[in-house]
Each structure stands twice: as structure tokens, then as C-alpha cells.
Tab-separated table of C-alpha atoms in Angstrom:
chain	number	residue	atom	x	y	z
A	12	MET	CA	83.125	81.244	91.801
A	13	LYS	CA	86.255	79.984	93.591
A	14	ILE	CA	88.834	82.627	94.724
A	15	SER	CA	91.535	80.160	92.595
A	16	ASP	CA	89.325	80.791	89.691
A	17	PHE	CA	88.817	84.492	90.191
A	18	CYS	CA	92.520	85.185	90.630
A	19	SER	CA	93.424	82.871	87.447
A	20	ARG	CA	91.079	84.831	85.332
A	21	LEU	CA	92.259	88.094	86.633
A	22	GLU	CA	96.016	87.196	85.906
A	23	ASP	CA	95.074	86.045	82.347
A	24	ARG	CA	93.675	89.626	81.785
A	25	LEU	CA	96.528	91.482	83.604
A	26	ALA	CA	98.850	89.582	81.307
A	27	THR	CA	97.411	90.842	78.195
A	28	ARG	CA	97.661	94.396	79.352
A	29	ALA	CA	100.486	96.731	79.033
A	30	ALA	CA	102.097	98.086	82.554
A	31	GLY	CA	100.565	101.105	83.999
A	32	GLU	CA	97.153	102.582	84.709
A	33	GLY	CA	95.391	99.942	82.372
A	34	ARG	CA	96.523	97.273	84.734
A	35	ILE	CA	95.531	99.150	87.892
A	36	GLU	CA	92.100	99.960	86.644
A	37	LEU	CA	91.506	96.255	85.811
A	38	VAL	CA	92.178	95.302	89.125
A	39	VAL	CA	90.216	97.975	90.881
A	40	GLN	CA	87.093	97.241	88.826
A	41	ALA	CA	87.599	93.496	89.631
A	42	VAL	CA	88.208	93.779	92.994
A	43	HIS	CA	85.361	96.192	93.862
A	44	LYS	CA	82.901	93.990	92.379
A	45	ALA	CA	84.228	91.113	94.025
A	46	PHE	CA	83.699	92.953	97.379
A	47	ASN	CA	80.632	94.517	96.437
A	48	VAL	CA	82.250	98.181	97.224
A	49	ARG	CA	82.827	101.172	95.203
A	50	PRO	CA	86.015	101.875	93.370
A	51	ASP	CA	86.867	104.516	95.727
A	52	GLU	CA	86.987	102.056	98.493
A	53	VAL	CA	89.952	100.485	96.734
A	54	ALA	CA	93.239	101.672	97.399
A	55	LEU	CA	96.663	100.341	95.736
A	56	PHE	CA	100.244	101.417	97.165
A	57	THR	CA	103.825	100.630	95.743
A	58	LEU	CA	106.765	100.520	97.915
A	59	ASP	CA	109.543	102.798	96.793
A	60	GLY	CA	112.161	100.793	98.366
A	61	ALA	CA	114.972	103.578	97.906
A	62	THR	CA	112.851	105.698	99.942
A	63	SER	CA	110.661	103.296	102.350
A	64	VAL	CA	107.673	104.986	101.509
A	65	LEU	CA	104.163	103.497	100.077
A	66	CYS	CA	102.963	105.540	97.195
A	67	PHE	CA	99.547	105.667	95.934
A	68	LEU	CA	98.656	103.873	92.863
A	69	TRP	CA	94.749	104.101	93.504
A	70	PRO	CA	92.623	106.235	94.309
A	71	LEU	CA	94.386	108.178	91.290
A	72	LYS	CA	93.441	111.544	93.206
A	73	LEU	CA	95.652	110.295	95.982
A	74	ARG	CA	98.830	109.749	93.709
A	75	SER	CA	99.903	113.026	94.232
A	76	SER	CA	98.513	113.921	97.556
A	77	GLY	CA	101.340	112.429	99.135
A	78	PHE	CA	102.737	109.259	100.319
A	79	VAL	CA	103.206	106.836	103.669
A	80	PRO	CA	106.473	106.299	105.447
A	81	LEU	CA	107.096	102.729	106.130
A	82	SER	CA	107.989	103.709	109.519
A	83	SER	CA	104.742	105.369	110.148
A	84	SER	CA	103.028	103.500	113.377
A	85	ASP	CA	99.368	105.001	112.610
A	86	SER	CA	99.143	103.548	109.028
A	87	LEU	CA	97.309	100.177	108.501
A	88	ALA	CA	98.929	100.235	104.999
A	89	ALA	CA	102.632	100.559	106.913
A	90	ARG	CA	102.113	97.947	109.141
A	91	THR	CA	100.769	95.589	106.465
A	92	ALA	CA	104.006	96.354	104.385
A	93	ARG	CA	106.352	96.034	107.476
A	94	ASP	CA	104.764	92.819	108.619
A	95	ASN	CA	104.226	91.150	105.542
A	96	ARG	CA	100.619	89.699	106.542
A	97	PRO	CA	96.855	90.736	106.183
A	98	TYR	CA	94.886	92.577	108.390
A	99	LEU	CA	91.050	92.985	109.070
A	100	ASN	CA	89.439	95.508	111.294
A	101	ASN	CA	85.973	96.186	111.455
A	102	ARG	CA	86.286	98.993	114.055
A	103	PHE	CA	88.687	101.101	112.194
A	104	ALA	CA	87.030	104.280	112.428
A	105	SER	CA	87.370	104.156	116.240
A	106	ALA	CA	91.124	102.729	116.077
A	107	GLN	CA	94.008	105.284	116.109
A	108	HIS	CA	95.050	105.552	111.977
A	109	ALA	CA	96.392	108.109	109.854
A	110	SER	CA	93.286	109.889	108.839
A	111	ILE	CA	94.596	112.677	106.625
A	112	PHE	CA	94.010	110.965	103.236
A	113	GLU	CA	90.253	110.330	104.329
A	114	SER	CA	89.730	114.017	104.066
A	115	ILE	CA	90.381	114.432	100.635
A	116	ARG	CA	87.439	114.705	98.067
A	117	LEU	CA	88.421	112.073	95.552
A	118	SER	CA	85.654	113.346	93.218
A	119	ASN	CA	84.623	116.713	91.818
A	120	ASN	CA	81.125	115.556	92.049
A	121	GLN	CA	81.305	114.890	95.533
A	122	ILE	CA	79.043	116.784	98.010
A	123	GLY	CA	79.851	117.161	101.776
A	124	LYS	CA	82.591	115.819	103.703
A	125	PRO	CA	83.929	112.563	102.751
A	126	GLU	CA	82.639	109.527	104.592
A	127	PRO	CA	85.183	108.352	107.329
A	128	ILE	CA	86.467	104.615	106.543
A	129	GLN	CA	84.514	102.090	108.916
A	130	LYS	CA	86.121	98.647	108.032
A	131	ILE	CA	88.852	97.591	106.399
A	132	ILE	CA	91.154	94.626	105.023
A	133	SER	CA	94.465	95.204	104.091
A	134	ALA	CA	96.927	92.516	102.445
A	135	PRO	CA	100.849	92.997	101.364
A	136	LEU	CA	101.688	92.344	97.483
A	137	SER	CA	104.458	90.350	97.978
A	138	ILE	CA	106.713	88.186	95.540
A	139	LYS	CA	108.310	85.298	97.281
A	140	GLY	CA	108.520	87.298	100.493
A	141	ASP	CA	109.706	90.543	98.911
A	142	VAL	CA	106.936	93.289	99.445
A	143	LYS	CA	106.225	95.400	96.447
A	144	GLY	CA	102.942	97.259	97.641
A	145	VAL	CA	99.774	96.684	99.490
A	146	ILE	CA	96.109	96.659	98.431
A	147	GLN	CA	93.296	97.474	100.709
A	148	VAL	CA	89.427	97.151	100.660
A	149	CYS	CA	87.573	99.403	102.341
A	150	ARG	CA	83.920	100.164	103.587
A	151	LYS	CA	82.891	103.951	104.208
A	152	GLY	CA	80.189	105.562	105.962
A	153	SER	CA	78.823	107.847	108.397
A	154	ASP	CA	78.910	105.066	110.951
A	155	PRO	CA	79.507	101.375	111.007
A	156	ALA	CA	76.022	100.581	110.242
A	157	LYS	CA	75.718	102.421	106.995
A	158	ALA	CA	79.088	101.430	105.945
A	159	GLY	CA	77.801	97.926	105.256
A	160	PRO	CA	78.289	94.393	106.483
A	161	ASN	CA	81.751	93.655	108.465
A	162	PHE	CA	84.449	91.882	106.447
A	163	SER	CA	84.814	88.271	107.277
A	164	PRO	CA	88.020	86.464	107.914
A	165	GLU	CA	87.212	84.610	104.481
A	166	GLU	CA	87.075	87.628	102.587
A	167	LEU	CA	90.676	88.704	104.278
A	168	ASP	CA	91.988	85.360	103.017
A	169	ALA	CA	90.464	86.044	99.781
A	170	LEU	CA	92.261	89.365	99.303
A	171	ALA	CA	95.445	87.823	100.596
A	172	GLU	CA	95.215	85.339	97.825
A	173	ILE	CA	94.120	88.134	95.011
A	174	ALA	CA	97.445	90.158	96.545
A	175	ARG	CA	99.745	87.364	95.878
A	176	SER	CA	98.099	86.793	92.079
A	177	ILE	CA	98.321	90.723	91.141
A	178	ALA	CA	101.700	91.427	92.899
A	179	ARG	CA	104.075	90.858	89.622
A	180	TYR	CA	101.585	92.752	87.635
A	181	LEU	CA	101.352	96.099	89.574
């Protein structure tokens, strides 16, 4: 399926849902399937313009765990929002980044230490140039090979198009 068709179908489905968690869950389900990642490898942030922080919408467990200041120099989400452009990093685990949220167990069933993010793509949720938030898709694993294949520039472009489509619904 072409990305434009995917986005059109997703927008149609989002338009029928009331604002809130139902829309968030629909986006996460569609995105995790499209990129062949787990639901906990998708992150959604909303920008609180009054306080200049990114607040988690997804994963739900991180919603109450904190926020990311837009001024953070170690956060890819903050950089994505500040620069209003998408990013791809297939060596994310070795890059300096804010890793505090990676240490939080997202499931009560999780055994052992949470896996680190190895690879990531990130895109702004913006409407007419105004950033409303950020969407990220990552691949986690104990090492890059176990995390799965590298993200491609085409996948980054696809995420950026999805982000443009869903921005007004979140």
C-alpha cells in the first residue's frame, strides 16, 4: 500500500473517533504494524507551548513519569520539535541522548532490565509549520543486530508523511 493511501485511511478512521486515548491507540496500532515494531517502540509527545515541554501521550505508562524540556540538548524528541524536521539514527544507543525513560518498565509482565533503543526515526507533528508534538518509532534490543533492521530514508519519509496526516487529530 502506498503511504498516501495509508495516511488517507488512517485519517478517515481518526475522524470517526472522539479526541483522546481512542485516537492515540489507533495511531499507535497503525504505526507499529506499518513499521513492524512493538507498540512500546512507538512514542507520541504533545508540545505544551506554555511551559515549552514535550509531554508523553504514548506509551501510557510514561504519561505520568515526566516530560522533556524543549531546551534539552540530549533529547532527539526536543531536537525534532525545535528544528521542525525529521531525524533518523541507526546508531542511537551509542549517541549521547537522554536515556532516563528507557529505564522505566513499560509493562508489569516485563522480566529483567528494559531493552535500550538501538535505532530510531523521529518526526514533528506540525500543522502549517506550527509544531504540536513529535512521533518516534524505534527498535529496541540488547544490541543493534538483535533490534532488527536499520531504518531507511524511505521509512523516515513515510513517518514524516504520517506525522503530517495525524497532527490535527492528536
